[in-house]
JSON list of N, CA and C in Angstrom, two decimals:
[
{"chain": "A", "resi": 1, "resn": "UNK", "atom": "N", "xyz": [-7.03, 12.83, 3.74]},
{"chain": "A", "resi": 1, "resn": "UNK", "atom": "CA", "xyz": [-8.43, 13.10, 3.97]},
{"chain": "A", "resi": 1, "resn": "UNK", "atom": "C", "xyz": [-9.29, 12.14, 3.16]},
{"chain": "A", "resi": 2, "resn": "UNK", "atom": "N", "xyz": [-10.12, 11.62, 3.86]},
{"chain": "A", "resi": 2, "resn": "UNK", "atom": "CA", "xyz": [-11.20, 10.60, 3.19]},
{"chain": "A", "resi": 2, "resn": "UNK", "atom": "C", "xyz": [-12.15, 11.42, 2.32]},
{"chain": "A", "resi": 3, "resn": "UNK", "atom": "N", "xyz": [-12.31, 10.96, 1.06]},
{"chain": "A", "resi": 3, "resn": "UNK", "atom": "CA", "xyz": [-13.29, 11.58, 0.11]},
{"chain": "A", "resi": 3, "resn": "UNK", "atom": "C", "xyz": [-14.72, 11.05, 0.53]},
{"chain": "A", "resi": 4, "resn": "UNK", "atom": "N", "xyz": [-15.61, 11.67, 0.02]},
{"chain": "A", "resi": 4, "resn": "UNK", "atom": "CA", "xyz": [-16.90, 11.49, 0.39]},
{"chain": "A", "resi": 4, "resn": "UNK", "atom": "C", "xyz": [-17.47, 10.09, -0.27]},
{"chain": "A", "resi": 5, "resn": "UNK", "atom": "N", "xyz": [-18.15, 9.28, 0.48]},
{"chain": "A", "resi": 5, "resn": "UNK", "atom": "CA", "xyz": [-18.71, 8.08, -0.09]},
{"chain": "A", "resi": 5, "resn": "UNK", "atom": "C", "xyz": [-19.96, 8.33, -0.99]},
{"chain": "A", "resi": 6, "resn": "UNK", "atom": "N", "xyz": [-20.43, 9.59, -0.90]},
{"chain": "A", "resi": 6, "resn": "UNK", "atom": "CA", "xyz": [-21.57, 10.02, -1.67]},
{"chain": "A", "resi": 6, "resn": "UNK", "atom": "C", "xyz": [-21.26, 10.30, -3.04]},
{"chain": "A", "resi": 7, "resn": "UNK", "atom": "N", "xyz": [-21.65, 9.51, -4.05]},
{"chain": "A", "resi": 7, "resn": "UNK", "atom": "CA", "xyz": [-21.38, 9.66, -5.42]},
{"chain": "A", "resi": 7, "resn": "UNK", "atom": "C", "xyz": [-21.77, 11.00, -5.95]},
{"chain": "A", "resi": 8, "resn": "UNK", "atom": "N", "xyz": [-22.80, 11.52, -5.42]},
{"chain": "A", "resi": 8, "resn": "UNK", "atom": "CA", "xyz": [-23.37, 12.99, -5.81]},
{"chain": "A", "resi": 8, "resn": "UNK", "atom": "C", "xyz": [-22.33, 14.13, -5.62]},
{"chain": "A", "resi": 9, "resn": "UNK", "atom": "N", "xyz": [-21.30, 13.77, -4.70]},
{"chain": "A", "resi": 9, "resn": "UNK", "atom": "CA", "xyz": [-20.31, 14.78, -4.37]},
{"chain": "A", "resi": 9, "resn": "UNK", "atom": "C", "xyz": [-19.00, 14.50, -5.14]},
{"chain": "A", "resi": 10, "resn": "UNK", "atom": "N", "xyz": [-18.93, 13.45, -5.99]},
{"chain": "A", "resi": 10, "resn": "UNK", "atom": "CA", "xyz": [-17.73, 13.08, -6.82]},
{"chain": "A", "resi": 10, "resn": "UNK", "atom": "C", "xyz": [-17.60, 14.00, -7.99]},
{"chain": "A", "resi": 11, "resn": "UNK", "atom": "N", "xyz": [-16.23, 14.26, -8.35]},
{"chain": "A", "resi": 11, "resn": "UNK", "atom": "CA", "xyz": [-15.99, 15.13, -9.46]},
{"chain": "A", "resi": 11, "resn": "UNK", "atom": "C", "xyz": [-15.53, 14.05, -10.62]},
{"chain": "A", "resi": 12, "resn": "UNK", "atom": "N", "xyz": [-15.28, 14.60, -11.72]},
{"chain": "A", "resi": 12, "resn": "UNK", "atom": "CA", "xyz": [-14.77, 13.71, -12.86]},
{"chain": "A", "resi": 12, "resn": "UNK", "atom": "C", "xyz": [-13.69, 12.79, -12.60]},
{"chain": "A", "resi": 13, "resn": "UNK", "atom": "N", "xyz": [-12.72, 13.15, -11.75]},
{"chain": "A", "resi": 13, "resn": "UNK", "atom": "CA", "xyz": [-11.50, 12.34, -11.37]},
{"chain": "A", "resi": 13, "resn": "UNK", "atom": "C", "xyz": [-12.04, 11.34, -10.44]},
{"chain": "A", "resi": 14, "resn": "UNK", "atom": "N", "xyz": [-12.90, 11.53, -9.47]},
{"chain": "A", "resi": 14, "resn": "UNK", "atom": "CA", "xyz": [-13.46, 10.51, -8.63]},
{"chain": "A", "resi": 14, "resn": "UNK", "atom": "C", "xyz": [-14.17, 9.46, -9.48]},
{"chain": "A", "resi": 15, "resn": "UNK", "atom": "N", "xyz": [-14.98, 9.76, -10.49]},
{"chain": "A", "resi": 15, "resn": "UNK", "atom": "CA", "xyz": [-15.69, 8.83, -11.25]},
{"chain": "A", "resi": 15, "resn": "UNK", "atom": "C", "xyz": [-14.70, 7.99, -12.07]},
{"chain": "A", "resi": 16, "resn": "UNK", "atom": "N", "xyz": [-13.69, 8.62, -12.60]},
{"chain": "A", "resi": 16, "resn": "UNK", "atom": "CA", "xyz": [-12.68, 7.75, -13.46]},
{"chain": "A", "resi": 16, "resn": "UNK", "atom": "C", "xyz": [-11.98, 6.83, -12.61]},
{"chain": "A", "resi": 17, "resn": "UNK", "atom": "N", "xyz": [-11.68, 7.23, -11.37]},
{"chain": "A", "resi": 17, "resn": "UNK", "atom": "CA", "xyz": [-10.98, 6.34, -10.35]},
{"chain": "A", "resi": 17, "resn": "UNK", "atom": "C", "xyz": [-11.99, 5.19, -10.05]},
{"chain": "A", "resi": 18, "resn": "UNK", "atom": "N", "xyz": [-13.22, 5.52, -9.77]},
{"chain": "A", "resi": 18, "resn": "UNK", "atom": "CA", "xyz": [-14.27, 4.47, -9.43]},
{"chain": "A", "resi": 18, "resn": "UNK", "atom": "C", "xyz": [-14.40, 3.43, -10.64]},
{"chain": "A", "resi": 19, "resn": "UNK", "atom": "N", "xyz": [-14.22, 3.90, -11.88]},
{"chain": "A", "resi": 19, "resn": "UNK", "atom": "CA", "xyz": [-14.40, 2.96, -13.01]},
{"chain": "A", "resi": 19, "resn": "UNK", "atom": "C", "xyz": [-13.08, 2.34, -13.44]},
{"chain": "A", "resi": 20, "resn": "UNK", "atom": "N", "xyz": [-11.97, 2.55, -12.65]},
{"chain": "A", "resi": 20, "resn": "UNK", "atom": "CA", "xyz": [-10.71, 1.94, -13.07]},
{"chain": "A", "resi": 20, "resn": "UNK", "atom": "C", "xyz": [-10.85, 0.46, -13.20]},
{"chain": "A", "resi": 21, "resn": "UNK", "atom": "N", "xyz": [-10.24, -0.20, -14.19]},
{"chain": "A", "resi": 21, "resn": "UNK", "atom": "CA", "xyz": [-10.35, -1.52, -14.44]},
{"chain": "A", "resi": 21, "resn": "UNK", "atom": "C", "xyz": [-9.56, -2.40, -13.36]},
{"chain": "A", "resi": 22, "resn": "UNK", "atom": "N", "xyz": [-10.11, -3.46, -12.87]},
{"chain": "A", "resi": 22, "resn": "UNK", "atom": "CA", "xyz": [-9.35, -4.30, -11.87]},
{"chain": "A", "resi": 22, "resn": "UNK", "atom": "C", "xyz": [-8.09, -4.68, -12.32]},
{"chain": "A", "resi": 23, "resn": "UNK", "atom": "N", "xyz": [-7.80, -4.77, -13.58]},
{"chain": "A", "resi": 23, "resn": "UNK", "atom": "CA", "xyz": [-6.39, -5.25, -14.03]},
{"chain": "A", "resi": 23, "resn": "UNK", "atom": "C", "xyz": [-5.53, -4.18, -13.90]},
{"chain": "A", "resi": 24, "resn": "UNK", "atom": "N", "xyz": [-5.87, -2.85, -13.46]},
{"chain": "A", "resi": 24, "resn": "UNK", "atom": "CA", "xyz": [-4.94, -1.84, -13.33]},
{"chain": "A", "resi": 24, "resn": "UNK", "atom": "C", "xyz": [-4.77, -1.48, -11.71]},
{"chain": "A", "resi": 25, "resn": "UNK", "atom": "N", "xyz": [-5.54, -2.24, -10.96]},
{"chain": "A", "resi": 25, "resn": "UNK", "atom": "CA", "xyz": [-5.51, -1.94, -9.58]},
{"chain": "A", "resi": 25, "resn": "UNK", "atom": "C", "xyz": [-4.07, -2.34, -8.96]},
{"chain": "A", "resi": 26, "resn": "UNK", "atom": "N", "xyz": [-3.63, -1.59, -7.96]},
{"chain": "A", "resi": 26, "resn": "UNK", "atom": "CA", "xyz": [-2.37, -1.82, -7.24]},
{"chain": "A", "resi": 26, "resn": "UNK", "atom": "C", "xyz": [-2.68, -2.63, -5.92]},
{"chain": "A", "resi": 27, "resn": "UNK", "atom": "N", "xyz": [-1.65, -3.05, -5.30]},
{"chain": "A", "resi": 27, "resn": "UNK", "atom": "CA", "xyz": [-1.83, -3.87, -4.07]},
{"chain": "A", "resi": 27, "resn": "UNK", "atom": "C", "xyz": [-2.67, -3.13, -2.94]},
{"chain": "A", "resi": 28, "resn": "UNK", "atom": "N", "xyz": [-2.46, -1.94, -2.75]},
{"chain": "A", "resi": 28, "resn": "UNK", "atom": "CA", "xyz": [-3.14, -1.06, -1.74]},
{"chain": "A", "resi": 28, "resn": "UNK", "atom": "C", "xyz": [-4.61, -1.05, -2.14]},
{"chain": "A", "resi": 29, "resn": "UNK", "atom": "N", "xyz": [-4.88, -0.80, -3.48]},
{"chain": "A", "resi": 29, "resn": "UNK", "atom": "CA", "xyz": [-6.36, -0.76, -3.90]},
{"chain": "A", "resi": 29, "resn": "UNK", "atom": "C", "xyz": [-7.05, -2.08, -3.60]},
{"chain": "A", "resi": 30, "resn": "UNK", "atom": "N", "xyz": [-6.37, -3.14, -3.95]},
{"chain": "A", "resi": 30, "resn": "UNK", "atom": "CA", "xyz": [-6.92, -4.44, -3.76]},
{"chain": "A", "resi": 30, "resn": "UNK", "atom": "C", "xyz": [-7.15, -4.74, -2.20]},
{"chain": "A", "resi": 31, "resn": "UNK", "atom": "N", "xyz": [-6.23, -4.28, -1.37]},
{"chain": "A", "resi": 31, "resn": "UNK", "atom": "CA", "xyz": [-6.45, -4.49, 0.02]},
{"chain": "A", "resi": 31, "resn": "UNK", "atom": "C", "xyz": [-7.61, -3.65, 0.60]},
{"chain": "A", "resi": 32, "resn": "UNK", "atom": "N", "xyz": [-7.75, -2.45, 0.04]},
{"chain": "A", "resi": 32, "resn": "UNK", "atom": "CA", "xyz": [-8.84, -1.60, 0.58]},
{"chain": "A", "resi": 32, "resn": "UNK", "atom": "C", "xyz": [-10.21, -1.91, 0.25]},
{"chain": "A", "resi": 33, "resn": "UNK", "atom": "N", "xyz": [-10.26, -2.51, -1.08]},
{"chain": "A", "resi": 33, "resn": "UNK", "atom": "CA", "xyz": [-11.50, -2.93, -1.67]},
{"chain": "A", "resi": 33, "resn": "UNK", "atom": "C", "xyz": [-11.94, -4.13, -0.92]},
{"chain": "A", "resi": 34, "resn": "UNK", "atom": "N", "xyz": [-11.00, -5.11, -0.63]},
{"chain": "A", "resi": 34, "resn": "UNK", "atom": "CA", "xyz": [-11.32, -6.27, 0.17]},
{"chain": "A", "resi": 34, "resn": "UNK", "atom": "C", "xyz": [-11.61, -5.94, 1.55]},
{"chain": "A", "resi": 35, "resn": "UNK", "atom": "N", "xyz": [-11.10, -5.02, 2.16]},
{"chain": "A", "resi": 35, "resn": "UNK", "atom": "CA", "xyz": [-11.31, -4.62, 3.62]},
{"chain": "A", "resi": 35, "resn": "UNK", "atom": "C", "xyz": [-12.80, -4.02, 3.65]},
{"chain": "A", "resi": 36, "resn": "UNK", "atom": "N", "xyz": [-13.16, -3.21, 2.62]},
{"chain": "A", "resi": 36, "resn": "UNK", "atom": "CA", "xyz": [-14.61, -2.78, 2.64]},
{"chain": "A", "resi": 36, "resn": "UNK", "atom": "C", "xyz": [-15.60, -3.84, 2.44]},
{"chain": "A", "resi": 37, "resn": "UNK", "atom": "N", "xyz": [-15.18, -4.85, 1.40]},
{"chain": "A", "resi": 37, "resn": "UNK", "atom": "CA", "xyz": [-16.01, -5.91, 1.30]},
{"chain": "A", "resi": 37, "resn": "UNK", "atom": "C", "xyz": [-16.22, -6.71, 2.55]},
{"chain": "A", "resi": 38, "resn": "UNK", "atom": "N", "xyz": [-15.16, -7.01, 3.33]},
{"chain": "A", "resi": 38, "resn": "UNK", "atom": "CA", "xyz": [-15.19, -7.75, 4.61]},
{"chain": "A", "resi": 38, "resn": "UNK", "atom": "C", "xyz": [-16.08, -6.96, 5.58]},
{"chain": "A", "resi": 39, "resn": "UNK", "atom": "N", "xyz": [-15.84, -5.72, 5.64]},
{"chain": "A", "resi": 39, "resn": "UNK", "atom": "CA", "xyz": [-16.75, -4.90, 6.58]},
{"chain": "A", "resi": 39, "resn": "UNK", "atom": "C", "xyz": [-18.13, -4.93, 6.33]},
{"chain": "A", "resi": 40, "resn": "UNK", "atom": "N", "xyz": [-18.52, -4.95, 5.06]},
{"chain": "A", "resi": 40, "resn": "UNK", "atom": "CA", "xyz": [-19.93, -5.07, 4.62]},
{"chain": "A", "resi": 40, "resn": "UNK", "atom": "C", "xyz": [-20.45, -6.32, 4.89]},
{"chain": "A", "resi": 41, "resn": "UNK", "atom": "N", "xyz": [-19.65, -7.46, 4.73]},
{"chain": "A", "resi": 41, "resn": "UNK", "atom": "CA", "xyz": [-20.05, -8.67, 4.97]},
{"chain": "A", "resi": 41, "resn": "UNK", "atom": "C", "xyz": [-20.41, -8.81, 6.50]},
{"chain": "A", "resi": 42, "resn": "UNK", "atom": "N", "xyz": [-19.58, -8.23, 7.26]},
{"chain": "A", "resi": 42, "resn": "UNK", "atom": "CA", "xyz": [-19.69, -8.50, 8.76]},
{"chain": "A", "resi": 42, "resn": "UNK", "atom": "C", "xyz": [-21.08, -7.64, 9.15]},
{"chain": "A", "resi": 43, "resn": "UNK", "atom": "N", "xyz": [-21.33, -6.55, 8.51]},
{"chain": "A", "resi": 43, "resn": "UNK", "atom": "CA", "xyz": [-22.47, -5.78, 8.77]},
{"chain": "A", "resi": 43, "resn": "UNK", "atom": "C", "xyz": [-23.68, -6.51, 8.56]},
{"chain": "A", "resi": 44, "resn": "UNK", "atom": "N", "xyz": [-23.51, -7.30, 7.43]},
{"chain": "A", "resi": 44, "resn": "UNK", "atom": "CA", "xyz": [-24.82, -8.14, 7.10]},
{"chain": "A", "resi": 44, "resn": "UNK", "atom": "C", "xyz": [-24.75, -9.61, 7.74]},
{"chain": "A", "resi": 45, "resn": "UNK", "atom": "N", "xyz": [-23.78, -9.74, 8.58]},
{"chain": "A", "resi": 45, "resn": "UNK", "atom": "CA", "xyz": [-23.71, -11.01, 9.40]},
{"chain": "A", "resi": 45, "resn": "UNK", "atom": "C", "xyz": [-23.39, -12.15, 8.56]},
{"chain": "A", "resi": 46, "resn": "UNK", "atom": "N", "xyz": [-22.66, -11.97, 7.37]},
{"chain": "A", "resi": 46, "resn": "UNK", "atom": "CA", "xyz": [-22.32, -13.03, 6.55]},
{"chain": "A", "resi": 46, "resn": "UNK", "atom": "C", "xyz": [-20.74, -13.12, 6.57]},
{"chain": "A", "resi": 47, "resn": "UNK", "atom": "N", "xyz": [-20.28, -14.36, 6.45]},
{"chain": "A", "resi": 47, "resn": "UNK", "atom": "CA", "xyz": [-18.72, -14.57, 6.32]},
{"chain": "A", "resi": 47, "resn": "UNK", "atom": "C", "xyz": [-18.22, -14.24, 4.91]},
{"chain": "A", "resi": 48, "resn": "UNK", "atom": "N", "xyz": [-17.19, -13.43, 5.00]},
{"chain": "A", "resi": 48, "resn": "UNK", "atom": "CA", "xyz": [-16.51, -13.04, 3.80]},
{"chain": "A", "resi": 48, "resn": "UNK", "atom": "C", "xyz": [-15.81, -14.21, 3.09]},
{"chain": "A", "resi": 49, "resn": "UNK", "atom": "N", "xyz": [-15.69, -14.17, 1.82]},
{"chain": "A", "resi": 49, "resn": "UNK", "atom": "CA", "xyz": [-14.82, -15.17, 1.04]},
{"chain": "A", "resi": 49, "resn": "UNK", "atom": "C", "xyz": [-13.37, -14.80, 1.30]},
{"chain": "A", "resi": 50, "resn": "UNK", "atom": "N", "xyz": [-12.49, -15.72, 1.07]},
{"chain": "A", "resi": 50, "resn": "UNK", "atom": "CA", "xyz": [-11.09, -15.54, 1.10]},
{"chain": "A", "resi": 50, "resn": "UNK", "atom": "C", "xyz": [-10.62, -14.51, -0.02]},
{"chain": "A", "resi": 51, "resn": "UNK", "atom": "N", "xyz": [-9.60, -13.90, 0.32]},
{"chain": "A", "resi": 51, "resn": "UNK", "atom": "CA", "xyz": [-8.96, -12.92, -0.60]},
{"chain": "A", "resi": 51, "resn": "UNK", "atom": "C", "xyz": [-8.72, -13.41, -2.12]},
{"chain": "A", "resi": 52, "resn": "UNK", "atom": "N", "xyz": [-8.21, -14.56, -2.20]},
{"chain": "A", "resi": 52, "resn": "UNK", "atom": "CA", "xyz": [-7.97, -15.06, -3.69]},
{"chain": "A", "resi": 52, "resn": "UNK", "atom": "C", "xyz": [-9.25, -15.38, -4.28]},
{"chain": "A", "resi": 53, "resn": "UNK", "atom": "N", "xyz": [-10.24, -15.84, -3.58]},
{"chain": "A", "resi": 53, "resn": "UNK", "atom": "CA", "xyz": [-11.63, -15.98, -4.20]},
{"chain": "A", "resi": 53, "resn": "UNK", "atom": "C", "xyz": [-12.25, -14.75, -4.54]},
{"chain": "A", "resi": 54, "resn": "UNK", "atom": "N", "xyz": [-12.13, -13.65, -3.74]},
{"chain": "A", "resi": 54, "resn": "UNK", "atom": "CA", "xyz": [-12.52, -12.37, -4.03]},
{"chain": "A", "resi": 54, "resn": "UNK", "atom": "C", "xyz": [-11.97, -11.80, -5.29]},
{"chain": "A", "resi": 55, "resn": "UNK", "atom": "N", "xyz": [-10.72, -11.95, -5.37]},
{"chain": "A", "resi": 55, "resn": "UNK", "atom": "CA", "xyz": [-10.10, -11.40, -6.59]},
{"chain": "A", "resi": 55, "resn": "UNK", "atom": "C", "xyz": [-10.50, -12.12, -7.73]},
{"chain": "A", "resi": 56, "resn": "UNK", "atom": "N", "xyz": [-10.68, -13.38, -7.71]},
{"chain": "A", "resi": 56, "resn": "UNK", "atom": "CA", "xyz": [-11.27, -14.22, -8.82]},
{"chain": "A", "resi": 56, "resn": "UNK", "atom": "C", "xyz": [-12.66, -13.77, -9.18]},
{"chain": "A", "resi": 57, "resn": "UNK", "atom": "N", "xyz": [-13.50, -13.61, -8.26]},
{"chain": "A", "resi": 57, "resn": "UNK", "atom": "CA", "xyz": [-14.87, -13.13, -8.41]},
{"chain": "A", "resi": 57, "resn": "UNK", "atom": "C", "xyz": [-14.83, -11.61, -9.16]},
{"chain": "A", "resi": 58, "resn": "UNK", "atom": "N", "xyz": [-13.97, -10.83, -8.60]},
{"chain": "A", "resi": 58, "resn": "UNK", "atom": "CA", "xyz": [-13.96, -9.48, -9.25]},
{"chain": "A", "resi": 58, "resn": "UNK", "atom": "C", "xyz": [-13.57, -9.55, -10.60]},
{"chain": "A", "resi": 59, "resn": "UNK", "atom": "N", "xyz": [-12.76, -10.39, -11.15]},
{"chain": "A", "resi": 59, "resn": "UNK", "atom": "CA", "xyz": [-12.38, -10.51, -12.49]},
{"chain": "A", "resi": 59, "resn": "UNK", "atom": "C", "xyz": [-13.36, -11.32, -13.27]},
{"chain": "A", "resi": 60, "resn": "UNK", "atom": "N", "xyz": [-14.13, -12.24, -12.78]},
{"chain": "A", "resi": 60, "resn": "UNK", "atom": "CA", "xyz": [-15.10, -12.99, -13.58]},
{"chain": "A", "resi": 60, "resn": "UNK", "atom": "C", "xyz": [-16.56, -12.69, -13.42]},
{"chain": "A", "resi": 61, "resn": "UNK", "atom": "N", "xyz": [-16.92, -12.14, -12.41]},
{"chain": "A", "resi": 61, "resn": "UNK", "atom": "CA", "xyz": [-18.34, -11.86, -12.12]},
{"chain": "A", "resi": 61, "resn": "UNK", "atom": "C", "xyz": [-18.66, -10.42, -12.20]},
{"chain": "A", "resi": 62, "resn": "UNK", "atom": "N", "xyz": [-19.31, -9.94, -13.22]},
{"chain": "A", "resi": 62, "resn": "UNK", "atom": "CA", "xyz": [-19.67, -8.57, -13.54]},
{"chain": "A", "resi": 62, "resn": "UNK", "atom": "C", "xyz": [-20.39, -7.88, -12.46]},
{"chain": "A", "resi": 63, "resn": "UNK", "atom": "N", "xyz": [-21.59, -8.60, -11.97]},
{"chain": "A", "resi": 63, "resn": "UNK", "atom": "CA", "xyz": [-22.37, -8.05, -10.99]},
{"chain": "A", "resi": 63, "resn": "UNK", "atom": "C", "xyz": [-21.60, -7.97, -9.56]},
{"chain": "A", "resi": 64, "resn": "UNK", "atom": "N", "xyz": [-20.74, -8.99, -9.31]},
{"chain": "A", "resi": 64, "resn": "UNK", "atom": "CA", "xyz": [-20.00, -8.79, -8.06]},
{"chain": "A", "resi": 64, "resn": "UNK", "atom": "C", "xyz": [-19.07, -7.65, -8.12]},
{"chain": "A", "resi": 65, "resn": "UNK", "atom": "N", "xyz": [-18.36, -7.53, -9.24]},
{"chain": "A", "resi": 65, "resn": "UNK", "atom": "CA", "xyz": [-17.43, -6.44, -9.50]},
{"chain": "A", "resi": 65, "resn": "UNK", "atom": "C", "xyz": [-18.13, -5.15, -9.46]},
{"chain": "A", "resi": 66, "resn": "UNK", "atom": "N", "xyz": [-19.28, -5.02, -9.93]},
{"chain": "A", "resi": 66, "resn": "UNK", "atom": "CA", "xyz": [-20.02, -3.74, -9.92]},
{"chain": "A", "resi": 66, "resn": "UNK", "atom": "C", "xyz": [-20.39, -3.36, -8.46]},
{"chain": "A", "resi": 67, "resn": "UNK", "atom": "N", "xyz": [-20.51, -4.28, -7.74]},
{"chain": "A", "resi": 67, "resn": "UNK", "atom": "CA", "xyz": [-20.91, -4.06, -6.20]},
{"chain": "A", "resi": 67, "resn": "UNK", "atom": "C", "xyz": [-19.66, -3.74, -5.37]},
{"chain": "A", "resi": 68, "resn": "UNK", "atom": "N", "xyz": [-18.45, -4.01, -5.87]},
{"chain": "A", "resi": 68, "resn": "UNK", "atom": "CA", "xyz": [-17.26, -3.84, -5.00]},
{"chain": "A", "resi": 68, "resn": "UNK", "atom": "C", "xyz": [-16.18, -3.05, -5.80]},
{"chain": "A", "resi": 69, "resn": "UNK", "atom": "N", "xyz": [-16.68, -1.98, -6.39]},
{"chain": "A", "resi": 69, "resn": "UNK", "atom": "CA", "xyz": [-15.69, -1.05, -7.11]},
{"chain": "A", "resi": 69, "resn": "UNK", "atom": "C", "xyz": [-14.87, -0.15, -6.19]},
{"chain": "A", "resi": 70, "resn": "UNK", "atom": "N", "xyz": [-13.85, 0.48, -6.74]},
{"chain": "A", "resi": 70, "resn": "UNK", "atom": "CA", "xyz": [-13.05, 1.41, -6.01]},
{"chain": "A", "resi": 70, "resn": "UNK", "atom": "C", "xyz": [-13.88, 2.59, -5.73]},
{"chain": "A", "resi": 71, "resn": "UNK", "atom": "N", "xyz": [-13.62, 3.21, -4.49]},
{"chain": "A", "resi": 71, "resn": "UNK", "atom": "CA", "xyz": [-14.14, 4.46, -4.11]},
{"chain": "A", "resi": 71, "resn": "UNK", "atom": "C", "xyz": [-12.99, 5.48, -4.07]},
{"chain": "A", "resi": 72, "resn": "UNK", "atom": "N", "xyz": [-13.30, 6.79, -4.13]},
{"chain": "A", "resi": 72, "resn": "UNK", "atom": "CA", "xyz": [-12.32, 7.67, -3.92]},
{"chain": "A", "resi": 72, "resn": "UNK", "atom": "C", "xyz": [-11.72, 7.71, -2.60]},
{"chain": "A", "resi": 73, "resn": "UNK", "atom": "N", "xyz": [-10.45, 7.75, -2.47]},
{"chain": "A", "resi": 73, "resn": "UNK", "atom": "CA", "xyz": [-9.61, 7.60, -1.28]},
{"chain": "A", "resi": 73, "resn": "UNK", "atom": "C", "xyz": [-9.06, 6.28, -1.12]},
{"chain": "A", "resi": 74, "resn": "UNK", "atom": "N", "xyz": [-9.38, 5.20, -1.78]},
{"chain": "A", "resi": 74, "resn": "UNK", "atom": "CA", "xyz": [-8.95, 3.89, -1.59]},
{"chain": "A", "resi": 74, "resn": "UNK", "atom": "C", "xyz": [-7.55, 3.68, -2.24]},
{"chain": "A", "resi": 75, "resn": "UNK", "atom": "N", "xyz": [-7.03, 4.73, -2.80]},
{"chain": "A", "resi": 75, "resn": "UNK", "atom": "CA", "xyz": [-5.57, 4.70, -3.16]},
{"chain": "A", "resi": 75, "resn": "UNK", "atom": "C", "xyz": [-4.66, 4.95, -2.12]},
{"chain": "A", "resi": 76, "resn": "UNK", "atom": "N", "xyz": [-5.15, 5.31, -0.97]},
{"chain": "A", "resi": 76, "resn": "UNK", "atom": "CA", "xyz": [-4.32, 5.66, 0.25]},
{"chain": "A", "resi": 76, "resn": "UNK", "atom": "C", "xyz": [-4.19, 4.42, 1.17]},
{"chain": "A", "resi": 77, "resn": "UNK", "atom": "N", "xyz": [-2.91, 4.38, 1.61]},
{"chain": "A", "resi": 77, "resn": "UNK", "atom": "CA", "xyz": [-2.57, 3.26, 2.54]},
{"chain": "A", "resi": 77, "resn": "UNK", "atom": "C", "xyz": [-3.17, 3.38, 3.87]},
{"chain": "A", "resi": 78, "resn": "UNK", "atom": "N", "xyz": [-3.69, 4.61, 4.21]},
{"chain": "A", "resi": 78, "resn": "UNK", "atom": "CA", "xyz": [-4.42, 4.74, 5.56]},
{"chain": "A", "resi": 78, "resn": "UNK", "atom": "C", "xyz": [-5.93, 4.73, 5.41]},
{"chain": "A", "resi": 79, "resn": "UNK", "atom": "N", "xyz": [-6.48, 4.40, 4.23]},
{"chain": "A", "resi": 79, "resn": "UNK", "atom": "CA", "xyz": [-7.92, 4.12, 4.04]},
{"chain": "A", "resi": 79, "resn": "UNK", "atom": "C", "xyz": [-8.38, 3.26, 5.23]},
{"chain": "A", "resi": 80, "resn": "UNK", "atom": "N", "xyz": [-9.58, 3.72, 5.70]},
{"chain": "A", "resi": 80, "resn": "UNK", "atom": "CA", "xyz": [-10.22, 2.91, 6.66]},
{"chain": "A", "resi": 80, "resn": "UNK", "atom": "C", "xyz": [-11.68, 2.56, 6.20]},
{"chain": "A", "resi": 81, "resn": "UNK", "atom": "N", "xyz": [-11.93, 1.36, 6.08]},
{"chain": "A", "resi": 81, "resn": "UNK", "atom": "CA", "xyz": [-13.24, 0.79, 5.55]},
{"chain": "A", "resi": 81, "resn": "UNK", "atom": "C", "xyz": [-14.38, 1.02, 6.53]},
{"chain": "A", "resi": 82, "resn": "UNK", "atom": "N", "xyz": [-14.00, 1.28, 7.81]},
{"chain": "A", "resi": 82, "resn": "UNK", "atom": "CA", "xyz": [-15.05, 1.42, 8.86]},
{"chain": "A", "resi": 82, "resn": "UNK", "atom": "C", "xyz": [-15.46, 2.93, 9.02]},
{"chain": "A", "resi": 83, "resn": "UNK", "atom": "N", "xyz": [-14.89, 3.82, 8.38]},
{"chain": "A", "resi": 83, "resn": "UNK", "atom": "CA", "xyz": [-15.25, 5.23, 8.59]},
{"chain": "A", "resi": 83, "resn": "UNK", "atom": "C", "xyz": [-16.05, 5.57, 7.44]}
]
């Protein structure tokens, strides 16, 4: 079940997950965050950067990382960035 994208509906566990350090993310989380990033870029009619550049920016650019944090449900392999 997909968790709410609305932060006002998150509990303490959701917030802790949202604030998880990128150095602790697993492969599925990286893939899901990147998928959501790509979906948002398409929505804004912009070309997404490549995955390796995305990872680099997530680790080095605080503002970029703040905009692309984990959201509850992204730990699941069946997460769908389009829903």
